[in-house]
Coordinates of C-alpha atoms in Angstrom, one line a residue:
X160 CA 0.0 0.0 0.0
X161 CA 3.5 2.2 0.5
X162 CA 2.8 2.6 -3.3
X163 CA -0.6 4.6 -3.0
X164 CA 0.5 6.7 0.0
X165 CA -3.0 9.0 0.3
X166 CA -4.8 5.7 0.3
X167 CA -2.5 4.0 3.0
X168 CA -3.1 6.6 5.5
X169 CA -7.0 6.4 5.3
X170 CA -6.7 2.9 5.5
X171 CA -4.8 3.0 8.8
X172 CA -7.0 5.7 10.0
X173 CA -9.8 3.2 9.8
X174 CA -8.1 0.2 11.3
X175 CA -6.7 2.1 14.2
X176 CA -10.1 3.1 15.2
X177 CA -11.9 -0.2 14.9
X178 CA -9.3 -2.2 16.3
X179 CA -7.7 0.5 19.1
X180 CA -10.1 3.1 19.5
X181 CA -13.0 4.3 21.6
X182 CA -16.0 1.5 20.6
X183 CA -18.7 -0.9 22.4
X184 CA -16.4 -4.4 22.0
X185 CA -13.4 -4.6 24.4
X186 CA -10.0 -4.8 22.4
X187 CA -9.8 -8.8 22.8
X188 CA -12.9 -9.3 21.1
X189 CA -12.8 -7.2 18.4
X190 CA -9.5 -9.4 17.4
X191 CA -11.0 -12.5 17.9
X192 CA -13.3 -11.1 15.4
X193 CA -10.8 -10.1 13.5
X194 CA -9.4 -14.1 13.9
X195 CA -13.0 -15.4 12.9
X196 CA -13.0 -13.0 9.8
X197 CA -9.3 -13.9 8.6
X198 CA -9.6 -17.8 9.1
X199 CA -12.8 -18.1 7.2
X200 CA -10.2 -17.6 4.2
X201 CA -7.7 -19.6 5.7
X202 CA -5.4 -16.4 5.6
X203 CA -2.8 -17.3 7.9
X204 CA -1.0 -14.1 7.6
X205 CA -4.2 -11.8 9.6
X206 CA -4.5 -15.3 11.9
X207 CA -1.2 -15.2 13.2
X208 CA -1.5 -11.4 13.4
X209 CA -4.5 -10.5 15.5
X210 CA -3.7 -13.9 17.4
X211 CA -0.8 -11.9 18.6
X212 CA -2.5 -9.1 19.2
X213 CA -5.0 -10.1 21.0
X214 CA -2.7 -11.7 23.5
X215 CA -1.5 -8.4 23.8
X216 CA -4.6 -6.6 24.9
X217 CA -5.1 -9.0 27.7
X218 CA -7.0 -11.8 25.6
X219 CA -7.8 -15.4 27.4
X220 CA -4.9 -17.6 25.4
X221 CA -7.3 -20.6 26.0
X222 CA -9.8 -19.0 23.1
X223 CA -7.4 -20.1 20.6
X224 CA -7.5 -23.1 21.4
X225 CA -10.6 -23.2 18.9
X226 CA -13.5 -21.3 18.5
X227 CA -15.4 -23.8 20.6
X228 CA -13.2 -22.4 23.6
X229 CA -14.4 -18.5 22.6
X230 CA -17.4 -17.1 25.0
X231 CA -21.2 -18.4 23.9
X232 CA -21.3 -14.5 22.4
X233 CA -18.7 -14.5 20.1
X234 CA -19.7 -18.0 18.8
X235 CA -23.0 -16.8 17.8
X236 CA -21.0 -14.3 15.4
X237 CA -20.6 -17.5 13.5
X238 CA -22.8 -17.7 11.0
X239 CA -23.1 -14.4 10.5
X240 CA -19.1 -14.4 9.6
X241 CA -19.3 -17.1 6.7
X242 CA -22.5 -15.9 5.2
X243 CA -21.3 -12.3 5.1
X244 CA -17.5 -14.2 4.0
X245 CA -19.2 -16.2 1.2
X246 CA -22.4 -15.7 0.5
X247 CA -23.2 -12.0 1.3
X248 CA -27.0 -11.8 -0.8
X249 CA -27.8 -14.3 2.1
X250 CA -27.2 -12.2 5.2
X251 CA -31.0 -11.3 6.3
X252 CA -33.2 -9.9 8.8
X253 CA -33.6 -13.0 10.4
X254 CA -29.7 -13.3 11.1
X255 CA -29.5 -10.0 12.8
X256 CA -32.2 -10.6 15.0
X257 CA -31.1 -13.7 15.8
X258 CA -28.1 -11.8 17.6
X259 CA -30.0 -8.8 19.4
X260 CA -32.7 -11.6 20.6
X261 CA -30.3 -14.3 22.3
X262 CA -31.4 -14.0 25.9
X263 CA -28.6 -13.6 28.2
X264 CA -25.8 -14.2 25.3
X265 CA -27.6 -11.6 22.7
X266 CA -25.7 -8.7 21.3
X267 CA -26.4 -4.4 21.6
X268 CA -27.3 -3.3 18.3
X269 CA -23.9 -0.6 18.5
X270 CA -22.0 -3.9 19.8
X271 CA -23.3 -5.6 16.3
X272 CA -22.3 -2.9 13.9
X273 CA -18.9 -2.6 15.3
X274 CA -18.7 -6.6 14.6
X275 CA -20.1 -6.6 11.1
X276 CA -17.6 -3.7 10.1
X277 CA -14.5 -5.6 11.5
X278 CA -15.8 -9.1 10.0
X279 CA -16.0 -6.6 6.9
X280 CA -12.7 -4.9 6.8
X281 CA -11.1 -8.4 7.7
X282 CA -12.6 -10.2 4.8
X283 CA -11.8 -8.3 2.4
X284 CA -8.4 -7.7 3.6
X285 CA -8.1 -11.0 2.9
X286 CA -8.3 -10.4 -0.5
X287 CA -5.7 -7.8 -0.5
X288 CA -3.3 -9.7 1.2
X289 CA -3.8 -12.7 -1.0
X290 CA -3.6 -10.9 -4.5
X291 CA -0.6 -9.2 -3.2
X292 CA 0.9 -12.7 -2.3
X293 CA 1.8 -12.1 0.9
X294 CA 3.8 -14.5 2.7
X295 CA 3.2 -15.3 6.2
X296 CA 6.7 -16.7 7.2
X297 CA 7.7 -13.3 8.5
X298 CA 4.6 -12.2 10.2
X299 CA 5.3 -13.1 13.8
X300 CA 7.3 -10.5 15.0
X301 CA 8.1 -8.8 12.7
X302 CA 11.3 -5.5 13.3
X303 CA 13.7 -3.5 12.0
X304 CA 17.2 -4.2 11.9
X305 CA 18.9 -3.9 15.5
X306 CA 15.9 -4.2 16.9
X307 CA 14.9 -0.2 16.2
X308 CA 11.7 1.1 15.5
X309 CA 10.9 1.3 11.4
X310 CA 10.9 5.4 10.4
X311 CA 7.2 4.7 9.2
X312 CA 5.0 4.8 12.2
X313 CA 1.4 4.3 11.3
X314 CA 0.3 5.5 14.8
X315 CA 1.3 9.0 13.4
X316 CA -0.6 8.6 10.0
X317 CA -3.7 7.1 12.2
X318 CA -3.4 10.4 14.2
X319 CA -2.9 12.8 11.2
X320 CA 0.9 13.2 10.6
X321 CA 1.5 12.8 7.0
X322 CA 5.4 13.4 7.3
X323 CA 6.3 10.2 7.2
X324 CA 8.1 8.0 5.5
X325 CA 5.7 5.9 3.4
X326 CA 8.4 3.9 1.3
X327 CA 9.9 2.6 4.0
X328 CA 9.7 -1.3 4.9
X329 CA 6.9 -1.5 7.3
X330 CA 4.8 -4.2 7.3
X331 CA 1.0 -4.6 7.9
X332 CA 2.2 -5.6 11.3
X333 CA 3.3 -2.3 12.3
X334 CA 0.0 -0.8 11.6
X335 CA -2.1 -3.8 13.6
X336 CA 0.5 -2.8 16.5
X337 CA 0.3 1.0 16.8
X338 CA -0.5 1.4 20.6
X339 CA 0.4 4.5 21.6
X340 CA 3.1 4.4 24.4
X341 CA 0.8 6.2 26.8
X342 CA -1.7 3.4 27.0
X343 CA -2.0 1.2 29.9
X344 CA -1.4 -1.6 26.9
X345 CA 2.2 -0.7 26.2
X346 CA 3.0 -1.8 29.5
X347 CA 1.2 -4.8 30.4
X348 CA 3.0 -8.4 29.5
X349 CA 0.4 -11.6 29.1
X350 CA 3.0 -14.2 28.1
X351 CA 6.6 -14.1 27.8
X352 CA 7.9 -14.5 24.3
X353 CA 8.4 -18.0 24.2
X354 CA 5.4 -18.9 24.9
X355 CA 3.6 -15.9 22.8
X356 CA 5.4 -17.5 19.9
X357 CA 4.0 -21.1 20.6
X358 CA 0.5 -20.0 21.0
X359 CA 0.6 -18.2 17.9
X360 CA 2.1 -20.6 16.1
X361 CA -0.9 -23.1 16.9
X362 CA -3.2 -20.6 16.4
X363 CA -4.4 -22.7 12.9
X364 CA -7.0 -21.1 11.1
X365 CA -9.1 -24.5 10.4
X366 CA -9.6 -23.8 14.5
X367 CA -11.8 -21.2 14.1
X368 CA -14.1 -22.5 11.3
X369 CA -17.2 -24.7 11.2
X370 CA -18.8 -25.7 8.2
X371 CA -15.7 -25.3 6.3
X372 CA -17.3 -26.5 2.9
X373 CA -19.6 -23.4 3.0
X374 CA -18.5 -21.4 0.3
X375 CA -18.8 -19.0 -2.6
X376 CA -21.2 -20.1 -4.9
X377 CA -22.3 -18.5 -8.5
X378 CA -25.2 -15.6 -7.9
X379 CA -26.6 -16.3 -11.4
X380 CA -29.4 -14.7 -13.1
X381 CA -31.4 -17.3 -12.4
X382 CA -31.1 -17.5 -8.7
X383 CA -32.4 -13.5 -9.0
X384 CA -35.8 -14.9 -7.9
X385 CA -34.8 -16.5 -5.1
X386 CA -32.4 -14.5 -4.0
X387 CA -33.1 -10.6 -3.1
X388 CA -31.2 -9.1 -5.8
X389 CA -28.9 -5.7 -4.1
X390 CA -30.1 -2.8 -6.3
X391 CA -27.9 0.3 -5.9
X392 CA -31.0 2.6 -6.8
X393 CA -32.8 0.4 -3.7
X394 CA -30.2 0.8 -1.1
X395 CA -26.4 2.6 -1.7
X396 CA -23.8 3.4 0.2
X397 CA -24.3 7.3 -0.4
X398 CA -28.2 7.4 -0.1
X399 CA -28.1 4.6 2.9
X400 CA -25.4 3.0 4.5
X401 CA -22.9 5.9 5.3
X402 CA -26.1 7.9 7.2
X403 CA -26.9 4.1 9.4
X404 CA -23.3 3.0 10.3
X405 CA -22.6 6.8 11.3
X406 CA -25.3 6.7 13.5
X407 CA -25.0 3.3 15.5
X408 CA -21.2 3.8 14.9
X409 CA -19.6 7.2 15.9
X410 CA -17.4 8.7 12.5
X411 CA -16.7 5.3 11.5
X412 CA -19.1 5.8 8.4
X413 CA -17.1 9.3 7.6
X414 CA -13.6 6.7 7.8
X415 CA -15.1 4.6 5.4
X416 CA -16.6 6.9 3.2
X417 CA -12.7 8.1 3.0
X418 CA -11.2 5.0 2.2
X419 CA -14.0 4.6 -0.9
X420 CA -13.6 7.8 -2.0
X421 CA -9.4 7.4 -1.6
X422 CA -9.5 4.7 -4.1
X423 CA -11.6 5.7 -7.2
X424 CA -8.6 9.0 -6.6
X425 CA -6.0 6.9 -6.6
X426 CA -3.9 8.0 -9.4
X427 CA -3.4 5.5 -12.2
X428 CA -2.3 4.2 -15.7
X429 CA -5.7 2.6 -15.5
X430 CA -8.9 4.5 -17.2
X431 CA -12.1 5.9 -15.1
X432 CA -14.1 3.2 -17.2
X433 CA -11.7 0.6 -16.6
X434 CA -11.9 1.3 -12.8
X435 CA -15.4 1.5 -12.7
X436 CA -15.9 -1.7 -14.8
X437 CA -13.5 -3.6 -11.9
X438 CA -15.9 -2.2 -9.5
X439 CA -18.8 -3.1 -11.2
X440 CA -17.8 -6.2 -12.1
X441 CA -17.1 -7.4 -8.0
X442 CA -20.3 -5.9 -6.9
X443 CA -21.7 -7.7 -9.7
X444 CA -20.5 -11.2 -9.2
X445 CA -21.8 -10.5 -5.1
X446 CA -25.3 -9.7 -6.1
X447 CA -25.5 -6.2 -6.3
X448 CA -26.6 -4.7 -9.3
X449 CA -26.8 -0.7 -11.5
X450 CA -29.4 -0.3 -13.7
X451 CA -27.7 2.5 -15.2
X452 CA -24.2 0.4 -16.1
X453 CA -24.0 -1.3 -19.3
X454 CA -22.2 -4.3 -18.4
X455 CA -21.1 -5.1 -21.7
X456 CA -18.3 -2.6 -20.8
X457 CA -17.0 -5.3 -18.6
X458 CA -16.0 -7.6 -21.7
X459 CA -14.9 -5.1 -23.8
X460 CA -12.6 -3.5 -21.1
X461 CA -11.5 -6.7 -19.1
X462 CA -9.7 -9.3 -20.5
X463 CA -11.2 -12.6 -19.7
X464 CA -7.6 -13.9 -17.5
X465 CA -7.9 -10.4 -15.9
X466 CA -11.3 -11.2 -14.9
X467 CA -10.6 -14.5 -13.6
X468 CA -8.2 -13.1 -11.5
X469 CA -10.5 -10.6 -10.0
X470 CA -13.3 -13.1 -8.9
X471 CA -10.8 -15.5 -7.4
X472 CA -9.8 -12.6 -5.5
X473 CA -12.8 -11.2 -4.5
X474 CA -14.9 -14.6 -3.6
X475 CA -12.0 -17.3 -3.1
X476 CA -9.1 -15.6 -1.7
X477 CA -7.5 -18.8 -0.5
X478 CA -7.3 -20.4 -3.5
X479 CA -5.4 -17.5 -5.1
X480 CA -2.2 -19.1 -4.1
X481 CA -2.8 -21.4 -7.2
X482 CA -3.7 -18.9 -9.6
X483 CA -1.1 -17.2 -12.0
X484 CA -1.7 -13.6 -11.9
X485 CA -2.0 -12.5 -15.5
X486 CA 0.2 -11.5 -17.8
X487 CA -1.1 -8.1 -18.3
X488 CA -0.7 -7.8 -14.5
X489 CA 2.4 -9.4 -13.8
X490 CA 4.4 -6.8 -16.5
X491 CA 2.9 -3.6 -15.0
X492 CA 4.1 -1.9 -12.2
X493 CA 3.9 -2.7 -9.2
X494 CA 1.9 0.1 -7.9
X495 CA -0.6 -0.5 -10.7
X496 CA -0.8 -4.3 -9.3
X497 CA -1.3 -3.2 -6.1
X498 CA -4.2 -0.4 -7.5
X499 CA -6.3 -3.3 -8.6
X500 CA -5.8 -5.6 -5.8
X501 CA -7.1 -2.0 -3.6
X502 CA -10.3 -1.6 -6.1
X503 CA -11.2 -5.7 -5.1
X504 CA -10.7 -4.9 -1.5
X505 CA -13.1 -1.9 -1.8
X506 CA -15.3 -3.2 -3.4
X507 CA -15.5 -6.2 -1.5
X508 CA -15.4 -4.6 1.9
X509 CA -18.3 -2.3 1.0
X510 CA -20.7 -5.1 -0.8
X511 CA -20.5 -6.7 2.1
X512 CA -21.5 -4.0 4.4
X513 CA -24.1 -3.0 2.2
X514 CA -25.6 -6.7 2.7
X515 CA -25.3 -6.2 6.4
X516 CA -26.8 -2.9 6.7
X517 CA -29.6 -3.3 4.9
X518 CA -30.4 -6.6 6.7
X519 CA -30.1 -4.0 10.1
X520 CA -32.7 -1.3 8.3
X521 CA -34.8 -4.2 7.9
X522 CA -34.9 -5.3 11.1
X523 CA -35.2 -1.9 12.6
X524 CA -38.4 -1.0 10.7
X525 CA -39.9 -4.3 11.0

C-alpha cells in the first residue's frame, strides 16, 4: 500500500479506530473477530497477526485453542461471519435478530455494527493480502534491523501526521500494532515471548471455522428470484449506508466513506471506465446490481484472465495461491498491481456492508 501513500493513511486511519479506539467491543474481542474473519479464508497471515495481538490486549490464550473455547457470544457471530464471508446476498433480517434476541448471550445493536464492520474490513483484507501474495513466514514478530523502531509509524498517519516515511519497509504488522506508548497496553505483558510465539504458532486457522465447505457459490441470473437481488438505486452506500453506520457507529461511516472515496482517486495508468468496470464487475458477481451500467463494458474492457483473477480474489481468496496472476498484471508496475488488488478490496469490503446494513434497516423498521 506504500505505493498509493493518500490511500494507505486512510486505510490506517480506519483500522486504528476499529481495532484501538473508543467503541462498544473490548479490544480482545474485536481481534478474535478479527481471527473469525481472517480464518474463514484460511489467511494465515491476519491469523497469526490478530492472534498476537490479542494476547497483547489481555486476551484469554485458551480462546485459541478453537472457537469452541471462545465465549457463547462471540460464537453466535458465527454464521453471520461465513455468510457475510461467502455468501453476502444471504445475510438477512432473520440473522440480525437472531443476535439482538439471544437471551442472556444476545448482542447491543452498537456492539453488532462494530462486529459486522471488523468481519467486513477483515474479509476483504483477505483479499488484498492474498492478491498481493503475501507470505506469512515473516509475520510473527516482525522489526527492524537492530531491533529499532521502522521510520514509518502508522500511529502517526492514524493520528494525522503525514510526514512520514511511506516507502519505508513497514509491514502490515506495524499498523495492527500501533498502541500508543501512553496506553496502559504498552506496558502490560500476558506471556513471555516463548510462549507468545507457541501459542501463535498453533493458532491454525481451520480452529476457528465450522462448516468449512460453506463457500462461494455462483449468484446467477437465475437465482435472482430467489435471492433478493442488491439494487444500488434500492439501497447505496451514499443514499443509505454511510447515514446508518454513522449513527450506530460514531465517525466510523465518515472513515469509510474516505477510504472509498481514496481509491476511485488513486492516481493510475488505469482508465475511469476501466476502474469502474472492476468495481462493477465485483459488486456484480456478489449480487448487487446498477441499472444504469451497461455491463457489456466489462468484456470489452476486461480481459477474460484479468477477470478470472478478479473473482478469485474477490470470492475465493484462499485459492489465489494457485492462480497465475495475469500476464497483463504481472508486467505492469507494481503500484498499478497493487491499484487493482485495492479496487477488489473496496469493493468487496463495502458489498459486504451494504448486505449487512440493509439486513439491520430491515430489522429496525420491521
Amino acid at each position: 500500500m506504500a505505493t498509493h501513500p493518500q490511500y494507505l493513511e486512510s486505510f490506517l486511519r480506519t483500522q486504528h479506530y476499529i481495532l484501538h479506539m473508543d467503541g462498544p467491543l473490548p479490544l480482545p474481542y474485536r481481534h478474535y473477530i478479527a481471527i473469525m474473519a481472517a480464518a474463514r479464508h484460511h489467511c494465515d497471515y491476519l491469523v497469526y497477526l490478530h492472534s498476537a495481538q490479542f494476547l497483547r490486549v489481555g486476551g484469554d490464550h485458551l480462546w485459541l485453542e478453537s472457537l469452541e473455547a471462545a465465549p457463547p457470544r462471540l460464537r453466535l457471530l458465527d454464521h453471520i461471519n461465513k455468510v457475510l464471508a461467502h455468501r453476502p446476498w444471504l445475510t438477512a433480517c432473520s440473522h440480525i435478530q437472531t443476535l439482538l434476541k439471544a437471551g442472556e448471550q444476545c448482542w447491543s445493536l452498537a456492539e453488532l455494527v462494530q462486529a459486522v464492520v471488523i468481519l467486513a474490513h477483515c474479509h476483504s483484507l483477505c483479499s488484498f493480502v492474498c492478491g498481493c501474495d503475501v507470505n506469512p513466514d515473516f509475520v510473527l514478530f516482525s522489526k527492524s534491523p537492530n531491533d529499532t523502531l521502522p521510520a514509518f509509524s502508522p500511529y502517526d498517519a492514524a493520528n494525522g501526521n503525514t510526514n512520514v516515511d511511506y516507502h519505508s519497509s513497514a509491514t502490515l504488522s506495524d499498523a495492527l500494532y500501533a498502541i500508543p506508548p501512553s496506553s496502559p497496553l504498552s506496558s502490560s505483558l500476558f506471556l513471555d515471548t516463548e510462549e507468545e510465539e507457541e501459542m501463535i504458532c498453533f493458532a491454525d486457522p481451520s480452529r476457528f471455522i465450522t462448516d468449512p465447505d460453506f463457500c462461494y457459490q455462483e449468484f446467477s441470473r437465475r437465482e435472482e428470484d430467489r435471492f433478493q437481488v442488491l439494487r444500488i438505486q434500492d439501497y447505496s452506500w451514499e443514499d443509505h449506508g454511510f447515514s446508518l453506520v454513522n449513527r450506530l457507529y460514531s465517525d466510523i461511516g465518515h472513515l469509510l466513506d474516505d477510504r472509498f472515496r481514496s481509491v476511485a482517486t488513486l492516481p493510475s495508468l488505469h482508465s475511469p471506465d476501466l476502474k469502474r468496470a472492476v468495481w462493477n464487475y465485483i459488486h456484480f458477481v456478489l449480487g448487487i446490481r446498477y441499472d444504469d451500467y451497461d455491463y457489456g463494458e466489462v468484456n470489452q474492457l476486461l480481459e477474460p484472465d484479468l477477470k478470472l483473477y478478479i473473482k478469485a480474489v474477490a470470492c475465493f481468496p484462499d485459492a489465489t495461491k494457485t492462480l497465475m496472476c495475469p500476464l497483463s498484471l504481472s508486467a505492469a508496475k507494481s503500484s498499478e498491481r497493487t491499484h487493482i488488488n485495492l479496487l477488489i478490496m473496496e469493493a468487496r469490503l463495502q458489498a459486504e456492508l451494504l448486505y449487512a446494513l440493509r439486513a439491520i434497516t430491515q430489522y429496525m423498521i420491521t
